[in-house]
Amino acid sequence: SSTLNNLFFFIFLFLSLSFSLSLFGQSSTPEVEKRSTCDRCDERLFCDCSSRNYRHVPTVTVTEVVTLDLSFNDITTVAEDDLREYTWLRTLDLRSNRIQSIHEWAFHLLQGLESLDLSYNQLAALNPVWFSKLLSLQHLNLLGNCYRTLGPGGTSLTRLRFLRFGNPALEEVRRGDLAGVRQLDQLEVYGNNLKRYDPGSLGDLWPLRVVTLRLRGPFQDNLTLVSSIFHDVSYSETFLVVADVLLSEKTSAAPFSEINRRRVRSILFQNATLTDEAMIHVLEVCHLRWTFLQSAWCCVTKLHILRFYFSSMYIFCMFYYQVMEVFKFTSFLNLGFLLKYLRQISIINCKVYVMPCLTSHLLTQLEYLDLSSNLLTDLTLTESLCHGHGILRNLRVINVSDNALKSLSIVSKLVTRLDKLIHLDISQNAYTSMPPTCSWPQTLTHLNISWAKLQRVTHCLPLTLEILDLGHNDLTAFHSVALPVLRELHLSGNKLRRLPPGWLFPSLEVLLIQSNTLNMFGPMDLQLYRKLRALQAGQNRFVCSCEFVYFMVWRWGGAVEGSVELTDRWDNYLCDSPLPLQGQRVDRVRLSPFQCHRILVVSALCGCVLASGILFVILLWKLHVVWYVRMMWAWLKAKRNSGNQRRRDAAGNAEPLCYDAFVSYSEQDAEWVEEFLVPELENSQPPLSLCLHKRDFLPGHWIIDNIINAMERSRRTLFVLSEHFVHSNWCRYELDFSHFRLFDGDSEAAVLVLLEPISKDDVPKRFCKLRKLMSSRTYLEWPQEDERRAEFWSNLRLAVRGGDELKD
Ligand SMILES: *[C@@H]1O[C@H](CO)[C@@H](O)[C@H](O)[C@H]1NC(C)=O
Ligand SMILES: *[C@@H]1O[C@H](CO)[C@@H](O)[C@H](O)[C@H]1NC(C)=O
Ligand SMILES: *[C@@H]1O[C@H](CO)[C@@H](O)[C@H](O)[C@H]1NC(C)=O
Ligand SMILES: *[C@@H]1O[C@H](CO)[C@@H](O)[C@H](O)[C@H]1NC(C)=O
């Protein structure tokens, strides 16, 4: 038994071992991570898979993707097959991932790729094999990785136009690194820590229209290196951007002579710090060259000089945010040799509060002065423009936008003697009112007084204006000021309720009047603008009346070819009222005819109702409906009465029958009844009692009640039929009631006497009852001959008493 036990133990051990082994084996196989799917593709075959935390290149939901944005993910590797499905790709953005390795053949299928961005990854080396099949590539961005060289050269990127490379780790650029690249348009090099540069490495990349160089380190350590780079990238058409540099000494200006020698005409300092010593040397280096070339201003006019300080001079193209020291003027005077060539000065957002008149005196060539976003006031502007004595005679454009100016009359006096001034931008200042009149130079055609607080326009506006911007003021009206040559008028952002009258602006071509309080405008308003081509009137408080909606849709809905074009989009034209339409696009509003022609529709409806009413009444009259209704009513009443009668009968105290017969006759036949019938029947033996309406009806009761009552209390009803009878309404009622009694079972109730021969067919159709009675029942005919009358009377008596069935 112990051996058996051991055997079991071993078997158990074996089993558990193999089990755990198999477990181990399972966990040790590499987990195949499923590729995620990106579904943010649009119909232009653009897939925006940016910032989705992908760790691998995802698959996408559409085929033939053209643009794939994978920026800002966590991709670390690009494997051989990752891009297999993207053969149609033109743009691939992989910037700001964590890519450390890319398979040699990863991009080999992307033969149509035009733009590849691998910037800001962690590539430690570049491999030319990656790009060897990218024959269409035009843009390549390799900035911000950690490669130290560009690697072995020999790329086949012959179509490349835009190249960016370099990073803080880049140490050397060797000859041949960019072999194969030709005809580059734009180059950006981040070489702040560059140590070695083989002269000529960038020398074959003609024409280089824009070159951005960040060479902070070399500018400090090895100016020879900077000079050779400058030498290699400078062509006369090149726009050179020198960024991130600190130039503190005289010598650091030396490389710029290289630029000068290559006749570069445009240079821009970006994020650069220059002491005034270095600055002057840079400018001198340029200046010497250019005076020789007689074109000194070329360099400087394109140089955006934005800040001047005494201790250090900053040259930026972008606005800088730090104020080092208050603006002083001495350095300007040092630059006097230079200032006389300046044609364009832009000192933007630099807390400048004055440009002294002394400096202005030096700027004899100045054509363009931009002092926007500074601290100028009326007083300091007066100093800067030398009290309006006409210094700066060559000025064509003055921009003092976004300062603290308050008086329009002061600024107009200051510029009035600048007889070449064309463009004056005094927008974003604190003007609150316009003086009644002002004086301006005769040449002024562009005036910008937008973003102020003007409430009224006056004749202060110069008549020579062609473009006037009064946008974003508080104007409530614009009339009475005519501007005969004005072509463009900007009035957006005011409080205008209607379009200004067009006859004031006979030359106006463009009118911008967005974001006002316009309720509507119409064909008449536009007709007055004889030359208007473009109109922007969106974002107003449109009242979507029928006229307005019809006008807009008719005018611009594609139906007519008009001269005026709406240049803003339809979705700016929203209804403000009426309430149910609020927020709807004017061109999508559907107004029913009822809303649009209310009066017309209401009157038509009323007419219809009236006409059909009249028709109805006529119909009623034609069809004797009134008569039928009255009959009906009476019938109902009779019905009730007979019901009552029966109940009374059941109780045993029925009203006794008082008459033998109720005589129903027409008034016209009264003579016959009174002369013949009554004496004959009432005086017979035994006498018959007759009920005659004339004699026996209770006065004061309603006639119908009386009739019904009389018939109820008579055994028979005697109808005296004649033409008159047929035409008498009352008689017909009587006839009718007796008919009920017939139906109630008293088949003998009616006795018919035919006073004159009328045939059944003479009776109008609607007296169907009478016709029925006449055909179902025999009647007594009043004989014309005297001898037959005795027989008639006896027959009649018999009938009334209730004898046998009468036979003619
Ligand atoms: C400056 O750079 C040039 C070119 O790369 C190189 O030959 C030279 O040795 C460098 N000089 C110094 C002082 O590093
Ligand atoms: C400006 O230059 C400095 C020094 O090179 C750099 O640290 C900074 O990032 C640059 N700023 C911009 C906006 O490029
Ligand atoms: C004047 O400066 C402002 C603000 O910098 C700018 O928006 C405007 O375009 C400039 N005007 C001209 C005529 O250059
Ligand atoms: C007028 O100035 C404002 C603000 O400076 C600017 O936005 C606008 O474009 C200028 N108008 C014209 C017609 O140039």
PDB file of C-alpha atoms in Angstrom, residues 313-461:
ATOM      1  CA  MET A 313      18.709  97.396 -27.254  1.00  0.00           C
ATOM      2  CA  TYR A 314      16.171  94.790 -28.157  1.00  0.00           C
ATOM      3  CA  ILE A 315      15.238  93.927 -31.632  1.00  0.00           C
ATOM      4  CA  PHE A 316      12.223  91.746 -31.973  1.00  0.00           C
ATOM      5  CA  CYS A 317       9.693  90.976 -34.480  1.00  0.00           C
ATOM      6  CA  MET A 318       7.379  89.743 -31.821  1.00  0.00           C
ATOM      7  CA  PHE A 319       6.151  91.750 -28.937  1.00  0.00           C
ATOM      8  CA  TYR A 320       8.180  91.434 -25.822  1.00  0.00           C
ATOM      9  CA  TYR A 321       6.617  91.592 -22.451  1.00  0.00           C
ATOM     10  CA  GLN A 322       9.273  92.805 -20.085  1.00  0.00           C
ATOM     11  CA  VAL A 323      10.163  96.431 -19.562  1.00  0.00           C
ATOM     12  CA  MET A 324      13.784  96.723 -18.636  1.00  0.00           C
ATOM     13  CA  GLU A 325      14.127 100.447 -18.299  1.00  0.00           C
ATOM     14  CA  VAL A 326      12.173 103.486 -19.221  1.00  0.00           C
ATOM     15  CA  PHE A 327      12.552 104.610 -22.773  1.00  0.00           C
ATOM     16  CA  LYS A 328      15.338 107.122 -23.278  1.00  0.00           C
ATOM     17  CA  PHE A 329      16.204 109.030 -26.385  1.00  0.00           C
ATOM     18  CA  THR A 330      19.966 109.354 -26.358  1.00  0.00           C
ATOM     19  CA  SER A 331      20.445 106.073 -28.147  1.00  0.00           C
ATOM     20  CA  PHE A 332      18.293 107.358 -30.954  1.00  0.00           C
ATOM     21  CA  LEU A 333      20.668 110.224 -31.355  1.00  0.00           C
ATOM     22  CA  ASN A 334      23.603 107.854 -31.465  1.00  0.00           C
ATOM     23  CA  LEU A 335      21.892 106.236 -34.356  1.00  0.00           C
ATOM     24  CA  GLY A 336      21.476 109.526 -36.128  1.00  0.00           C
ATOM     25  CA  PHE A 337      23.696 108.406 -38.978  1.00  0.00           C
ATOM     26  CA  LEU A 338      21.240 105.629 -39.548  1.00  0.00           C
ATOM     27  CA  LEU A 339      17.966 107.338 -38.844  1.00  0.00           C
ATOM     28  CA  LYS A 340      18.175 109.549 -41.857  1.00  0.00           C
ATOM     29  CA  TYR A 341      17.861 106.481 -44.071  1.00  0.00           C
ATOM     30  CA  LEU A 342      14.933 104.958 -42.254  1.00  0.00           C
ATOM     31  CA  ARG A 343      11.757 104.817 -44.210  1.00  0.00           C
ATOM     32  CA  GLN A 344       9.747 102.621 -41.928  1.00  0.00           C
ATOM     33  CA  ILE A 345       9.624 102.477 -38.163  1.00  0.00           C
ATOM     34  CA  SER A 346       7.419 100.184 -36.159  1.00  0.00           C
ATOM     35  CA  ILE A 347       7.649 100.491 -32.440  1.00  0.00           C
ATOM     36  CA  ILE A 348       4.737  98.428 -31.308  1.00  0.00           C
ATOM     37  CA  ASN A 349       3.678  97.648 -27.761  1.00  0.00           C
ATOM     38  CA  CYS A 350       6.830  99.010 -26.172  1.00  0.00           C
ATOM     39  CA  LYS A 351       5.455 101.459 -23.610  1.00  0.00           C
ATOM     40  CA  VAL A 352       6.821 104.312 -25.652  1.00  0.00           C
ATOM     41  CA  TYR A 353       5.215 107.513 -24.448  1.00  0.00           C
ATOM     42  CA  VAL A 354       7.049 109.986 -26.620  1.00  0.00           C
ATOM     43  CA  MET A 355       9.316 110.226 -29.623  1.00  0.00           C
ATOM     44  CA  PRO A 356      11.113 113.528 -29.112  1.00  0.00           C
ATOM     45  CA  CYS A 357      10.858 116.152 -31.792  1.00  0.00           C
ATOM     46  CA  LEU A 358      14.670 116.088 -32.007  1.00  0.00           C
ATOM     47  CA  THR A 359      14.538 112.490 -33.154  1.00  0.00           C
ATOM     48  CA  SER A 360      11.736 113.246 -35.560  1.00  0.00           C
ATOM     49  CA  HIS A 361      13.941 115.871 -37.129  1.00  0.00           C
ATOM     50  CA  LEU A 362      16.408 113.117 -38.009  1.00  0.00           C
ATOM     51  CA  LEU A 363      13.813 110.936 -39.693  1.00  0.00           C
ATOM     52  CA  THR A 364      13.750 112.907 -42.873  1.00  0.00           C
ATOM     53  CA  GLN A 365      13.029 109.930 -45.112  1.00  0.00           C
ATOM     54  CA  LEU A 366      10.399 108.358 -42.894  1.00  0.00           C
ATOM     55  CA  GLU A 367       7.319 107.211 -44.777  1.00  0.00           C
ATOM     56  CA  TYR A 368       5.761 104.774 -42.383  1.00  0.00           C
ATOM     57  CA  LEU A 369       5.435 105.331 -38.675  1.00  0.00           C
ATOM     58  CA  ASP A 370       3.761 102.734 -36.516  1.00  0.00           C
ATOM     59  CA  LEU A 371       3.631 103.622 -32.834  1.00  0.00           C
ATOM     60  CA  SER A 372       0.627 101.492 -32.033  1.00  0.00           C
ATOM     61  CA  SER A 373      -0.067  99.996 -28.606  1.00  0.00           C
ATOM     62  CA  ASN A 374       2.048 102.446 -26.692  1.00  0.00           C
ATOM     63  CA  LEU A 375       1.424 105.164 -24.145  1.00  0.00           C
ATOM     64  CA  LEU A 376       1.144 108.248 -26.325  1.00  0.00           C
ATOM     65  CA  THR A 377      -1.172 111.039 -25.207  1.00  0.00           C
ATOM     66  CA  ASP A 378      -2.319 114.141 -27.054  1.00  0.00           C
ATOM     67  CA  LEU A 379       0.495 116.055 -25.405  1.00  0.00           C
ATOM     68  CA  THR A 380       3.309 113.638 -26.251  1.00  0.00           C
ATOM     69  CA  LEU A 381       2.005 113.072 -29.746  1.00  0.00           C
ATOM     70  CA  THR A 382       2.205 116.838 -30.202  1.00  0.00           C
ATOM     71  CA  GLU A 383       5.899 116.628 -29.242  1.00  0.00           C
ATOM     72  CA  SER A 384       6.514 113.575 -31.448  1.00  0.00           C
ATOM     73  CA  LEU A 385       5.026 115.277 -34.503  1.00  0.00           C
ATOM     74  CA  CYS A 386       6.821 118.553 -33.662  1.00  0.00           C
ATOM     75  CA  HIS A 387       3.672 120.602 -33.004  1.00  0.00           C
ATOM     76  CA  GLY A 388       2.398 120.099 -36.489  1.00  0.00           C
ATOM     77  CA  HIS A 389       5.091 122.150 -38.146  1.00  0.00           C
ATOM     78  CA  GLY A 390       5.371 119.728 -40.976  1.00  0.00           C
ATOM     79  CA  ILE A 391       8.514 117.858 -39.916  1.00  0.00           C
ATOM     80  CA  LEU A 392       8.306 114.256 -41.217  1.00  0.00           C
ATOM     81  CA  ARG A 393       7.141 115.641 -44.517  1.00  0.00           C
ATOM     82  CA  ASN A 394       7.465 112.281 -46.242  1.00  0.00           C
ATOM     83  CA  LEU A 395       5.128 110.416 -43.947  1.00  0.00           C
ATOM     84  CA  ARG A 396       2.493 108.464 -45.801  1.00  0.00           C
ATOM     85  CA  VAL A 397       1.196 106.241 -43.050  1.00  0.00           C
ATOM     86  CA  ILE A 398       0.817 107.027 -39.381  1.00  0.00           C
ATOM     87  CA  ASN A 399      -0.432 104.369 -37.022  1.00  0.00           C
ATOM     88  CA  VAL A 400      -1.037 105.503 -33.490  1.00  0.00           C
ATOM     89  CA  SER A 401      -3.667 102.902 -32.804  1.00  0.00           C
ATOM     90  CA  ASP A 402      -4.219 101.750 -29.223  1.00  0.00           C
ATOM     91  CA  ASN A 403      -2.761 104.722 -27.364  1.00  0.00           C
ATOM     92  CA  ALA A 404      -4.382 107.208 -25.001  1.00  0.00           C
ATOM     93  CA  LEU A 405      -5.365 109.937 -27.442  1.00  0.00           C
ATOM     94  CA  LYS A 406      -8.514 111.920 -26.717  1.00  0.00           C
ATOM     95  CA  SER A 407      -8.868 114.878 -29.038  1.00  0.00           C
ATOM     96  CA  LEU A 408      -9.626 114.559 -32.712  1.00  0.00           C
ATOM     97  CA  SER A 409      -9.049 118.249 -33.315  1.00  0.00           C
ATOM     98  CA  ILE A 410      -5.501 118.014 -31.934  1.00  0.00           C
ATOM     99  CA  VAL A 411      -4.572 115.064 -34.108  1.00  0.00           C
ATOM    100  CA  SER A 412      -6.093 116.707 -37.159  1.00  0.00           C
ATOM    101  CA  LYS A 413      -4.058 119.883 -36.536  1.00  0.00           C
ATOM    102  CA  LEU A 414      -0.880 117.848 -36.101  1.00  0.00           C
ATOM    103  CA  VAL A 415      -1.148 116.079 -39.411  1.00  0.00           C
ATOM    104  CA  THR A 416      -2.693 118.808 -41.487  1.00  0.00           C
ATOM    105  CA  ARG A 417       0.662 119.945 -42.922  1.00  0.00           C
ATOM    106  CA  LEU A 418       1.896 116.428 -43.723  1.00  0.00           C
ATOM    107  CA  ASP A 419       1.062 116.820 -47.358  1.00  0.00           C
ATOM    108  CA  LYS A 420       1.820 113.233 -48.363  1.00  0.00           C
ATOM    109  CA  LEU A 421      -0.176 111.550 -45.630  1.00  0.00           C
ATOM    110  CA  ILE A 422      -2.520 108.949 -47.039  1.00  0.00           C
ATOM    111  CA  HIS A 423      -3.330 106.668 -44.180  1.00  0.00           C
ATOM    112  CA  LEU A 424      -4.063 107.640 -40.620  1.00  0.00           C
ATOM    113  CA  ASP A 425      -4.892 104.948 -38.106  1.00  0.00           C
ATOM    114  CA  ILE A 426      -6.106 106.433 -34.844  1.00  0.00           C
ATOM    115  CA  SER A 427      -8.230 103.466 -33.843  1.00  0.00           C
ATOM    116  CA  GLN A 428      -8.510 102.135 -30.302  1.00  0.00           C
ATOM    117  CA  ASN A 429      -8.131 105.512 -28.689  1.00  0.00           C
ATOM    118  CA  ALA A 430     -10.357 107.396 -26.285  1.00  0.00           C
ATOM    119  CA  TYR A 431     -12.136 109.746 -28.675  1.00  0.00           C
ATOM    120  CA  THR A 432     -15.603 110.543 -27.426  1.00  0.00           C
ATOM    121  CA  SER A 433     -16.744 113.279 -29.772  1.00  0.00           C
ATOM    122  CA  MET A 434     -16.048 114.862 -33.112  1.00  0.00           C
ATOM    123  CA  PRO A 435     -15.541 118.608 -33.361  1.00  0.00           C
ATOM    124  CA  PRO A 436     -17.861 120.312 -35.876  1.00  0.00           C
ATOM    125  CA  THR A 437     -15.001 120.920 -38.317  1.00  0.00           C
ATOM    126  CA  CYS A 438     -11.392 119.769 -38.662  1.00  0.00           C
ATOM    127  CA  SER A 439      -8.563 120.357 -41.080  1.00  0.00           C
ATOM    128  CA  TRP A 440      -6.836 117.453 -42.770  1.00  0.00           C
ATOM    129  CA  PRO A 441      -4.208 117.069 -45.460  1.00  0.00           C
ATOM    130  CA  GLN A 442      -5.704 116.952 -48.939  1.00  0.00           C
ATOM    131  CA  THR A 443      -4.079 113.588 -49.559  1.00  0.00           C
ATOM    132  CA  LEU A 444      -5.732 111.684 -46.726  1.00  0.00           C
ATOM    133  CA  THR A 445      -7.785 108.814 -48.081  1.00  0.00           C
ATOM    134  CA  HIS A 446      -7.728 106.198 -45.319  1.00  0.00           C
ATOM    135  CA  LEU A 447      -8.945 107.016 -41.862  1.00  0.00           C
ATOM    136  CA  ASN A 448      -9.465 104.520 -39.086  1.00  0.00           C
ATOM    137  CA  ILE A 449     -11.248 105.748 -35.973  1.00  0.00           C
ATOM    138  CA  SER A 450     -12.649 102.407 -34.949  1.00  0.00           C
ATOM    139  CA  TRP A 451     -12.925 101.134 -31.372  1.00  0.00           C
ATOM    140  CA  ALA A 452     -13.463 104.594 -29.884  1.00  0.00           C
ATOM    141  CA  LYS A 453     -16.575 105.982 -28.230  1.00  0.00           C
ATOM    142  CA  LEU A 454     -17.916 108.345 -30.844  1.00  0.00           C
ATOM    143  CA  GLN A 455     -21.649 108.922 -30.747  1.00  0.00           C
ATOM    144  CA  ARG A 456     -22.099 111.301 -33.635  1.00  0.00           C
ATOM    145  CA  VAL A 457     -20.444 112.024 -36.957  1.00  0.00           C
ATOM    146  CA  THR A 458     -19.921 115.614 -38.048  1.00  0.00           C
ATOM    147  CA  HIS A 459     -18.389 117.472 -40.951  1.00  0.00           C
ATOM    148  CA  CYS A 460     -15.035 116.924 -39.277  1.00  0.00           C
ATOM    149  CA  LEU A 461     -14.621 113.910 -41.579  1.00  0.00           C
TER     150      LEU A 461
END
